[in-house]
PDB file of C-alpha atoms and ligand atoms in Angstrom:
ATOM      1  CA  MET U   1    -226.626 265.341  75.989  1.00 58.00           C
ATOM      2  CA  LYS U   2    -226.560 269.188  76.781  1.00 60.00           C
ATOM      3  CA  LYS U   3    -222.667 268.597  75.911  1.00 62.00           C
ATOM      4  CA  ILE U   4    -223.054 266.985  72.803  1.00 61.00           C
ATOM      5  CA  ILE U   5    -225.816 269.539  71.460  1.00 61.00           C
ATOM      6  CA  ALA U   6    -223.734 272.485  72.278  1.00 63.00           C
ATOM      7  CA  LEU U   7    -220.376 271.012  70.558  1.00 59.00           C
ATOM      8  CA  ALA U   8    -222.589 269.996  67.611  1.00 61.00           C
ATOM      9  CA  LEU U   9    -223.380 274.030  67.533  1.00 59.00           C
ATOM     10  CA  ALA U  10    -219.951 274.753  67.765  1.00 62.00           C
ATOM     11  CA  MET U  11    -219.336 272.782  64.796  1.00 60.00           C
ATOM     12  CA  LEU U  12    -221.883 273.933  62.751  1.00 57.00           C
ATOM     13  CA  MET U  13    -220.667 277.610  63.613  1.00 58.00           C
ATOM     14  CA  LEU U  14    -217.483 276.796  62.577  1.00 56.00           C
ATOM     15  CA  LEU U  15    -218.197 274.791  59.553  1.00 55.00           C
ATOM     16  CA  CYS U  16    -221.072 278.084  58.372  1.00 53.00           C
ATOM     17  CA  SER U  17    -218.042 280.649  59.184  1.00 55.00           C
ATOM     18  CA  VAL U  18    -215.417 278.675  57.189  1.00 50.00           C
ATOM     19  CA  SER U  19    -217.782 278.462  54.131  1.00 50.00           C
ATOM     20  CA  ALA U  20    -218.426 282.382  54.530  1.00 50.00           C
ATOM     21  CA  LEU U  21    -214.798 282.854  53.857  1.00 48.00           C
ATOM     22  CA  ALA U  22    -214.614 279.755  51.144  1.00 46.00           C
ATOM     23  CA  GLU U  23    -217.561 281.774  49.519  1.00 49.00           C
ATOM     24  CA  GLU U  24    -215.384 285.546  50.121  1.00 49.00           C
ATOM     25  CA  THR U  25    -212.056 283.956  48.611  1.00 51.00           C
ATOM     26  CA  GLN U  26    -213.821 282.569  45.937  1.00 59.00           C
ATOM     27  CA  LYS U  27    -215.486 285.651  44.303  1.00 63.00           C
ATOM     28  CA  LYS U  28    -214.853 284.582  40.753  1.00 92.00           C
ATOM     29  CA  VAL U  29    -212.185 287.068  39.419  1.00 96.00           C
ATOM     30  CA  LEU U  30    -211.698 287.846  35.236  1.00 97.00           C
ATOM     31  CA  VAL U  31    -208.375 288.816  34.554  1.00 98.00           C
ATOM     32  CA  MET U  32    -207.402 290.569  31.078  1.00 98.00           C
ATOM     33  CA  ALA U  33    -203.980 290.779  29.770  1.00 98.00           C
ATOM     34  CA  THR U  34    -203.569 294.446  28.030  1.00 98.00           C
ATOM     35  CA  ASN U  35    -200.319 296.228  27.551  1.00 95.00           C
ATOM     36  CA  ALA U  36    -200.112 299.457  29.313  1.00 95.00           C
ATOM     37  CA  SER U  37    -198.024 301.377  26.737  1.00 90.00           C
ATOM     38  CA  PHE U  38    -201.288 302.519  24.448  1.00 93.00           C
ATOM     39  CA  PRO U  39    -202.660 305.410  25.619  1.00 93.00           C
ATOM     40  CA  PRO U  40    -205.704 306.510  26.377  1.00 96.00           C
ATOM     41  CA  TYR U  41    -206.821 302.804  25.955  1.00 97.00           C
ATOM     42  CA  GLU U  42    -204.439 301.924  28.262  1.00 97.00           C
ATOM     43  CA  TYR U  43    -201.669 302.934  30.250  1.00 96.00           C
ATOM     44  CA  TYR U  44    -200.032 303.995  33.428  1.00 97.00           C
ATOM     45  CA  GLU U  45    -201.365 306.356  35.833  1.00 97.00           C
ATOM     46  CA  GLY U  46    -198.775 305.999  38.679  1.00 97.00           C
ATOM     47  CA  THR U  47    -199.115 302.728  39.562  1.00 96.00           C
ATOM     48  CA  GLU U  48    -202.425 301.742  38.359  1.00 97.00           C
ATOM     49  CA  ILE U  49    -203.446 300.843  34.710  1.00 98.00           C
ATOM     50  CA  VAL U  50    -206.165 303.326  33.457  1.00 98.00           C
ATOM     51  CA  GLY U  51    -207.784 303.780  30.131  1.00 98.00           C
ATOM     52  CA  ILE U  52    -210.711 303.023  28.160  1.00 98.00           C
ATOM     53  CA  ASP U  53    -210.204 299.323  27.783  1.00 98.00           C
ATOM     54  CA  VAL U  54    -209.915 299.039  31.497  1.00 98.00           C
ATOM     55  CA  GLU U  55    -212.972 301.018  32.185  1.00 98.00           C
ATOM     56  CA  ILE U  56    -215.399 298.996  29.592  1.00 98.00           C
ATOM     57  CA  ALA U  57    -213.302 295.803  31.224  1.00 98.00           C
ATOM     58  CA  ALA U  58    -214.087 296.857  35.297  1.00 98.00           C
ATOM     59  CA  ALA U  59    -217.934 298.104  33.586  1.00 98.00           C
ATOM     60  CA  VAL U  60    -218.703 294.449  32.005  1.00 98.00           C
ATOM     61  CA  ALA U  61    -216.977 292.202  34.946  1.00 97.00           C
ATOM     62  CA  GLU U  62    -218.869 294.325  37.623  1.00 97.00           C
ATOM     63  CA  ARG U  63    -222.157 294.231  35.774  1.00 96.00           C
ATOM     64  CA  MET U  64    -221.519 290.010  35.218  1.00 96.00           C
ATOM     65  CA  GLY U  65    -220.301 289.942  38.578  1.00 96.00           C
ATOM     66  CA  TYR U  66    -216.775 289.119  38.769  1.00 97.00           C
ATOM     67  CA  ASP U  67    -213.905 290.836  40.262  1.00 96.00           C
ATOM     68  CA  PHE U  68    -211.354 292.518  37.882  1.00 96.00           C
ATOM     69  CA  VAL U  69    -207.712 291.844  37.613  1.00 97.00           C
ATOM     70  CA  VAL U  70    -205.266 293.562  34.778  1.00 98.00           C
ATOM     71  CA  LEU U  71    -201.943 291.915  33.747  1.00 98.00           C
ATOM     72  CA  ASP U  72    -199.959 293.640  31.882  1.00 98.00           C
ATOM     73  CA  MET U  73    -197.315 292.259  29.220  1.00 96.00           C
ATOM     74  CA  GLU U  74    -195.746 292.884  25.780  1.00 93.00           C
ATOM     75  CA  PHE U  75    -198.558 293.348  23.374  1.00 94.00           C
ATOM     76  CA  ASP U  76    -196.861 289.992  21.326  1.00 93.00           C
ATOM     77  CA  ALA U  77    -197.540 287.958  24.428  1.00 96.00           C
ATOM     78  CA  ILE U  78    -201.408 288.821  24.942  1.00 98.00           C
ATOM     79  CA  ILE U  79    -202.978 286.080  23.086  1.00 98.00           C
ATOM     80  CA  SER U  80    -200.734 283.169  24.334  1.00 98.00           C
ATOM     81  CA  ALA U  81    -201.491 284.721  27.905  1.00 98.00           C
ATOM     82  CA  VAL U  82    -205.350 284.407  26.701  1.00 98.00           C
ATOM     83  CA  ASN U  83    -205.042 280.905  24.898  1.00 98.00           C
ATOM     84  CA  SER U  84    -202.860 279.597  27.802  1.00 98.00           C
ATOM     85  CA  GLY U  85    -205.393 280.633  30.598  1.00 97.00           C
ATOM     86  CA  LYS U  86    -203.075 282.795  32.398  1.00 98.00           C
ATOM     87  CA  ALA U  87    -206.086 285.605  31.316  1.00 98.00           C
ATOM     88  CA  ASP U  88    -209.768 285.524  30.765  1.00 98.00           C
ATOM     89  CA  PHE U  89    -209.313 287.581  27.812  1.00 98.00           C
ATOM     90  CA  GLY U  90    -207.534 290.155  26.108  1.00 98.00           C
ATOM     91  CA  MET U  91    -208.074 294.149  25.871  1.00 98.00           C
ATOM     92  CA  ALA U  92    -205.740 295.915  24.255  1.00 98.00           C
ATOM     93  CA  GLY U  93    -206.858 298.412  21.600  1.00 98.00           C
ATOM     94  CA  MET U  94    -206.634 294.943  19.463  1.00 98.00           C
ATOM     95  CA  THR U  95    -207.711 294.775  16.039  1.00 98.00           C
ATOM     96  CA  VAL U  96    -209.929 292.423  14.706  1.00 98.00           C
ATOM     97  CA  THR U  97    -207.896 290.546  11.843  1.00 97.00           C
ATOM     98  CA  GLU U  98    -208.721 287.310   9.957  1.00 95.00           C
ATOM     99  CA  GLU U  99    -205.302 285.859  11.054  1.00 94.00           C
ATOM    100  CA  ARG U 100    -205.882 286.441  14.717  1.00 97.00           C
ATOM    101  CA  LEU U 101    -208.904 284.583  14.482  1.00 98.00           C
ATOM    102  CA  LEU U 102    -207.768 281.732  13.467  1.00 98.00           C
ATOM    103  CA  SER U 103    -206.493 281.614  16.789  1.00 98.00           C
ATOM    104  CA  VAL U 104    -208.694 283.513  19.206  1.00 98.00           C
ATOM    105  CA  ASP U 105    -212.328 284.658  19.372  1.00 98.00           C
ATOM    106  CA  PHE U 106    -212.964 288.333  19.494  1.00 98.00           C
ATOM    107  CA  SER U 107    -215.995 289.527  21.710  1.00 98.00           C
ATOM    108  CA  HIS U 108    -218.067 292.648  19.566  1.00 98.00           C
ATOM    109  CA  SER U 109    -216.193 295.463  18.305  1.00 98.00           C
ATOM    110  CA  TYR U 110    -216.186 298.451  20.901  1.00 97.00           C
ATOM    111  CA  ALA U 111    -214.127 301.254  19.340  1.00 96.00           C
ATOM    112  CA  THR U 112    -212.327 302.071  15.849  1.00 95.00           C
ATOM    113  CA  GLY U 113    -209.173 302.508  15.295  1.00 95.00           C
ATOM    114  CA  VAL U 114    -207.109 303.806  12.475  1.00 95.00           C
ATOM    115  CA  GLN U 115    -203.520 303.560  11.250  1.00 96.00           C
ATOM    116  CA  VAL U 116    -201.844 306.678  11.001  1.00 96.00           C
ATOM    117  CA  VAL U 117    -197.837 307.707  10.533  1.00 97.00           C
ATOM    118  CA  ILE U 118    -195.694 309.812  12.856  1.00 98.00           C
ATOM    119  CA  VAL U 119    -192.901 311.683  11.639  1.00 98.00           C
ATOM    120  CA  ARG U 120    -190.437 313.984  12.881  1.00 98.00           C
ATOM    121  CA  GLU U 121    -192.013 317.760  11.772  1.00 97.00           C
ATOM    122  CA  ASP U 122    -188.713 318.145   9.595  1.00 96.00           C
ATOM    123  CA  SER U 123    -189.133 314.668   7.682  1.00 97.00           C
ATOM    124  CA  ASP U 124    -189.426 314.588   4.325  1.00 95.00           C
ATOM    125  CA  ILE U 125    -192.135 311.926   4.259  1.00 97.00           C
ATOM    126  CA  THR U 126    -195.195 314.140   3.467  1.00 96.00           C
ATOM    127  CA  SER U 127    -197.898 311.320   2.825  1.00 95.00           C
ATOM    128  CA  VAL U 128    -198.611 307.968   3.212  1.00 94.00           C
ATOM    129  CA  ASP U 129    -198.309 307.313  -0.476  1.00 95.00           C
ATOM    130  CA  ASP U 130    -194.054 308.677   0.071  1.00 97.00           C
ATOM    131  CA  LEU U 131    -193.477 305.377   1.984  1.00 96.00           C
ATOM    132  CA  PHE U 132    -194.536 303.660  -1.507  1.00 96.00           C
ATOM    133  CA  ALA U 133    -193.211 305.514  -3.824  1.00 96.00           C
ATOM    134  CA  GLU U 134    -190.811 303.256  -5.783  1.00 95.00           C
ATOM    135  CA  GLY U 135    -187.821 302.985  -4.593  1.00 95.00           C
ATOM    136  CA  ALA U 136    -188.781 304.308  -1.680  1.00 95.00           C
ATOM    137  CA  MET U 137    -186.523 302.755   1.496  1.00 96.00           C
ATOM    138  CA  HIS U 138    -187.285 303.901   4.841  1.00 98.00           C
ATOM    139  CA  VAL U 139    -186.751 302.561   8.178  1.00 98.00           C
ATOM    140  CA  ILE U 140    -190.367 301.883   9.825  1.00 98.00           C
ATOM    141  CA  GLY U 141    -190.752 301.619  13.572  1.00 98.00           C
ATOM    142  CA  VAL U 142    -194.000 299.729  14.999  1.00 97.00           C
ATOM    143  CA  GLN U 143    -194.646 297.640  17.736  1.00 94.00           C
ATOM    144  CA  LEU U 144    -194.079 294.170  16.872  1.00 94.00           C
ATOM    145  CA  THR U 145    -197.098 291.994  15.676  1.00 94.00           C
ATOM    146  CA  THR U 146    -199.673 294.679  15.991  1.00 96.00           C
ATOM    147  CA  THR U 147    -201.835 295.333  12.490  1.00 97.00           C
ATOM    148  CA  GLY U 148    -198.587 298.382  12.008  1.00 96.00           C
ATOM    149  CA  ASP U 149    -195.979 295.932  11.862  1.00 97.00           C
ATOM    150  CA  LEU U 150    -198.137 293.496   9.781  1.00 96.00           C
ATOM    151  CA  TYR U 151    -198.879 295.590   7.093  1.00 96.00           C
ATOM    152  CA  CYS U 152    -195.880 297.377   6.439  1.00 97.00           C
ATOM    153  CA  THR U 153    -194.390 294.089   6.608  1.00 97.00           C
ATOM    154  CA  TRP U 154    -196.439 293.056   3.819  1.00 96.00           C
ATOM    155  CA  ASP U 155    -197.287 296.371   2.027  1.00 96.00           C
ATOM    156  CA  LEU U 156    -193.730 297.938   2.591  1.00 97.00           C
ATOM    157  CA  GLU U 157    -190.687 295.087   3.414  1.00 97.00           C
ATOM    158  CA  ASP U 158    -191.767 292.465   1.369  1.00 97.00           C
ATOM    159  CA  ASN U 159    -192.058 294.352  -1.952  1.00 96.00           C
ATOM    160  CA  GLY U 160    -188.347 295.434  -1.311  1.00 97.00           C
ATOM    161  CA  LEU U 161    -189.718 299.708  -0.379  1.00 97.00           C
ATOM    162  CA  ALA U 162    -188.637 299.739   3.622  1.00 98.00           C
ATOM    163  CA  VAL U 163    -186.611 298.607   6.498  1.00 98.00           C
ATOM    164  CA  ILE U 164    -189.049 297.426   9.559  1.00 98.00           C
ATOM    165  CA  ASN U 165    -187.634 297.892  13.364  1.00 98.00           C
ATOM    166  CA  ARG U 166    -189.839 296.353  15.527  1.00 98.00           C
ATOM    167  CA  TYR U 167    -190.229 297.538  19.174  1.00 96.00           C
ATOM    168  CA  PRO U 168    -192.332 295.427  21.877  1.00 91.00           C
ATOM    169  CA  ASN U 169    -194.451 299.143  22.127  1.00 91.00           C
ATOM    170  CA  GLY U 170    -194.941 301.747  20.996  1.00 92.00           C
ATOM    171  CA  ASN U 171    -193.383 304.119  23.560  1.00 93.00           C
ATOM    172  CA  GLU U 172    -190.275 302.309  22.045  1.00 95.00           C
ATOM    173  CA  ALA U 173    -190.984 303.401  18.671  1.00 96.00           C
ATOM    174  CA  VAL U 174    -191.136 306.475  18.931  1.00 97.00           C
ATOM    175  CA  MET U 175    -188.495 307.085  21.178  1.00 97.00           C
ATOM    176  CA  ALA U 176    -186.070 305.639  17.985  1.00 98.00           C
ATOM    177  CA  LEU U 177    -188.019 308.039  16.161  1.00 98.00           C
ATOM    178  CA  LYS U 178    -187.250 311.112  18.227  1.00 97.00           C
ATOM    179  CA  ALA U 179    -183.527 309.684  18.211  1.00 97.00           C
ATOM    180  CA  GLY U 180    -183.103 309.282  14.734  1.00 97.00           C
ATOM    181  CA  LYS U 181    -182.644 305.399  13.893  1.00 98.00           C
ATOM    182  CA  VAL U 182    -186.273 306.028  12.223  1.00 98.00           C
ATOM    183  CA  ASP U 183    -188.037 307.449   9.859  1.00 98.00           C
ATOM    184  CA  CYS U 184    -191.328 307.255  10.884  1.00 98.00           C
ATOM    185  CA  VAL U 185    -193.375 304.983  13.376  1.00 98.00           C
ATOM    186  CA  VAL U 186    -197.108 303.443  12.017  1.00 97.00           C
ATOM    187  CA  ILE U 187    -198.961 303.094  15.261  1.00 96.00           C
ATOM    188  CA  ASP U 188    -202.871 303.810  15.949  1.00 96.00           C
ATOM    189  CA  ASN U 189    -204.272 307.440  15.988  1.00 95.00           C
ATOM    190  CA  GLU U 190    -205.252 307.505  19.614  1.00 95.00           C
ATOM    191  CA  PRO U 191    -201.749 306.569  21.178  1.00 95.00           C
ATOM    192  CA  ALA U 192    -200.334 308.261  18.142  1.00 96.00           C
ATOM    193  CA  LYS U 193    -201.966 311.679  19.163  1.00 96.00           C
ATOM    194  CA  ALA U 194    -200.950 310.916  23.090  1.00 94.00           C
ATOM    195  CA  TYR U 195    -197.540 310.354  21.468  1.00 95.00           C
ATOM    196  CA  VAL U 196    -196.777 313.653  19.477  1.00 97.00           C
ATOM    197  CA  ALA U 197    -198.762 315.784  22.675  1.00 96.00           C
ATOM    198  CA  ALA U 198    -196.366 314.028  25.112  1.00 95.00           C
ATOM    199  CA  ASN U 199    -192.635 314.277  22.954  1.00 96.00           C
ATOM    200  CA  GLU U 200    -191.718 317.475  20.651  1.00 96.00           C
ATOM    201  CA  GLY U 201    -191.168 317.684  17.248  1.00 97.00           C
ATOM    202  CA  LEU U 202    -193.242 314.971  15.812  1.00 98.00           C
ATOM    203  CA  LYS U 203    -196.278 315.014  14.074  1.00 98.00           C
ATOM    204  CA  ILE U 204    -198.845 313.114  12.583  1.00 97.00           C
ATOM    205  CA  LEU U 205    -199.368 312.918   8.798  1.00 97.00           C
ATOM    206  CA  ASP U 206    -203.200 313.873   7.395  1.00 92.00           C
ATOM    207  CA  THR U 207    -203.703 310.749   5.290  1.00 84.00           C
ATOM    208  CA  GLU U 208    -204.539 307.607   6.726  1.00 86.00           C
ATOM    209  CA  TYR U 209    -202.779 303.824   6.544  1.00 88.00           C
ATOM    210  CA  ALA U 210    -206.046 301.493   7.608  1.00 90.00           C
ATOM    211  CA  ILE U 211    -209.135 301.689   9.835  1.00 94.00           C
ATOM    212  CA  GLU U 212    -209.927 298.755  11.730  1.00 96.00           C
ATOM    213  CA  ASP U 213    -212.119 297.729  14.515  1.00 98.00           C
ATOM    214  CA  TYR U 214    -211.135 296.682  18.406  1.00 98.00           C
ATOM    215  CA  ALA U 215    -212.447 293.845  20.062  1.00 98.00           C
ATOM    216  CA  ALA U 216    -211.674 291.528  23.073  1.00 98.00           C
ATOM    217  CA  CYS U 217    -210.091 288.291  22.066  1.00 98.00           C
ATOM    218  CA  PHE U 218    -211.135 284.721  23.870  1.00 98.00           C
ATOM    219  CA  LYS U 219    -209.410 281.620  24.078  1.00 98.00           C
ATOM    220  CA  LYS U 220    -211.715 279.714  21.316  1.00 98.00           C
ATOM    221  CA  ASP U 221    -214.964 278.341  22.588  1.00 97.00           C
ATOM    222  CA  ASN U 222    -214.371 280.049  25.861  1.00 97.00           C
ATOM    223  CA  PRO U 223    -217.687 279.755  27.756  1.00 96.00           C
ATOM    224  CA  LEU U 224    -217.579 283.087  29.247  1.00 97.00           C
ATOM    225  CA  LEU U 225    -217.790 285.059  25.846  1.00 98.00           C
ATOM    226  CA  PRO U 226    -221.294 284.999  25.107  1.00 98.00           C
ATOM    227  CA  GLU U 227    -221.804 286.331  28.512  1.00 98.00           C
ATOM    228  CA  PHE U 228    -219.275 289.219  28.166  1.00 98.00           C
ATOM    229  CA  ASN U 229    -220.655 290.105  24.717  1.00 98.00           C
ATOM    230  CA  ARG U 230    -224.134 290.332  25.751  1.00 98.00           C
ATOM    231  CA  VAL U 231    -223.015 292.515  28.560  1.00 98.00           C
ATOM    232  CA  LEU U 232    -220.898 294.746  26.592  1.00 98.00           C
ATOM    233  CA  GLN U 233    -223.742 295.058  24.126  1.00 98.00           C
ATOM    234  CA  GLU U 234    -225.920 296.187  26.800  1.00 98.00           C
ATOM    235  CA  LEU U 235    -223.501 298.766  27.608  1.00 98.00           C
ATOM    236  CA  ILE U 236    -223.209 300.128  24.482  1.00 97.00           C
ATOM    237  CA  GLU U 237    -226.760 300.893  23.413  1.00 97.00           C
ATOM    238  CA  ASP U 238    -227.307 302.343  27.303  1.00 97.00           C
ATOM    239  CA  GLY U 239    -224.349 304.506  26.387  1.00 97.00           C
ATOM    240  CA  THR U 240    -222.101 303.796  29.166  1.00 98.00           C
ATOM    241  CA  VAL U 241    -219.076 302.888  26.319  1.00 98.00           C
ATOM    242  CA  ALA U 242    -219.476 305.581  24.724  1.00 97.00           C
ATOM    243  CA  ALA U 243    -219.433 308.240  27.372  1.00 97.00           C
ATOM    244  CA  ILE U 244    -216.353 305.859  28.380  1.00 98.00           C
ATOM    245  CA  ILE U 245    -214.806 307.090  25.642  1.00 97.00           C
ATOM    246  CA  GLU U 246    -216.239 310.537  25.429  1.00 97.00           C
ATOM    247  CA  LYS U 247    -214.212 310.772  28.944  1.00 97.00           C
ATOM    248  CA  TYR U 248    -210.545 309.790  27.281  1.00 96.00           C
ATOM    249  CA  ILE U 249    -211.296 311.232  23.687  1.00 94.00           C
ATOM    250  CA  PRO U 250    -213.361 314.496  24.009  1.00 92.00           C
ATOM    251  CA  THR U 251    -214.927 314.991  20.673  1.00 87.00           C
ATOM    252  CA  GLU U 252    -213.688 318.208  19.242  1.00 72.00           C
ATOM    253  CA  GLU U 253    -216.331 321.118  18.756  1.00 59.00           C
TER     254      GLU U 253
HETATM  255  N1  LIG S 301    -204.862 297.890  17.017  1.00 66.97           N
HETATM  256  C1  LIG S 301    -203.243 297.652  16.757  1.00 66.97           C
HETATM  257  C2  LIG S 301    -202.711 295.641  16.522  1.00 66.97           C
HETATM  258  O1  LIG S 301    -204.408 295.053  17.210  1.00 66.97           O
HETATM  259  C3  LIG S 301    -202.217 297.972  18.274  1.00 66.97           C
HETATM  260  C4  LIG S 301    -202.812 297.373  19.331  1.00 66.97           C
HETATM  261  C5  LIG S 301    -201.556 297.756  20.263  1.00 66.97           C
HETATM  262  O2  LIG S 301    -200.592 297.660  20.288  1.00 66.97           O
HETATM  263  N2  LIG S 301    -202.163 297.502  21.736  1.00 66.97           N
HETATM  264  O3  LIG S 301    -202.226 295.171  16.094  1.00 66.97           O
END
């Protein structure tokens, strides 16, 4: 009898430890898809991806009770990663657009972006209007499938006013500008500032191309989105989001 009890106890203990282990390894993970070439929203610091989007997403995941992982990929691959289930959501300074809303859902917006134009300091392009001038034929660098790409394609290329060179990320577009392969780069203002600060001989035009809202994208009808939105809203209201943005983009005095 004693032997049976001892055996039963041993089995119970084994079962308990197996299920505890399973629980530990099963801690739910939220996977974020991004393009870590978009400072200060997402970029590498050594081997680690940091930035505004990463910190906001980590704060949301933590409050939702999830572990959090970031997957780096080209911007162009984010929506399909989200829709194939490779990632739970995408956060990449991504602008909410009508076209994207056909294939994904967006969270609440957490930041504003502005499309600006970067030129070499000696450029004869002095305002956005120069790109639209009659007979204009500039070579414009953009990041493939970003809103900068879409606007320049629709507004300029489709009207025979420009040639568009599309690069997989902002860094490559800016390198092409430095090398004289393109006349300007249309890109979001914060990465533009970071690229201009890191590369001599470039400047941002004063005139803005477009103003946009950034949000996280989810596969349509993903049941995680309502909870993500609820927590994100809390973090907006309690000032956490503003503090994260201020940390990376200090307001000028
Ligand atoms: N805001 C732009 C867009 O959504 C660019 C984003 C990016 O390059 N990471 O298309």
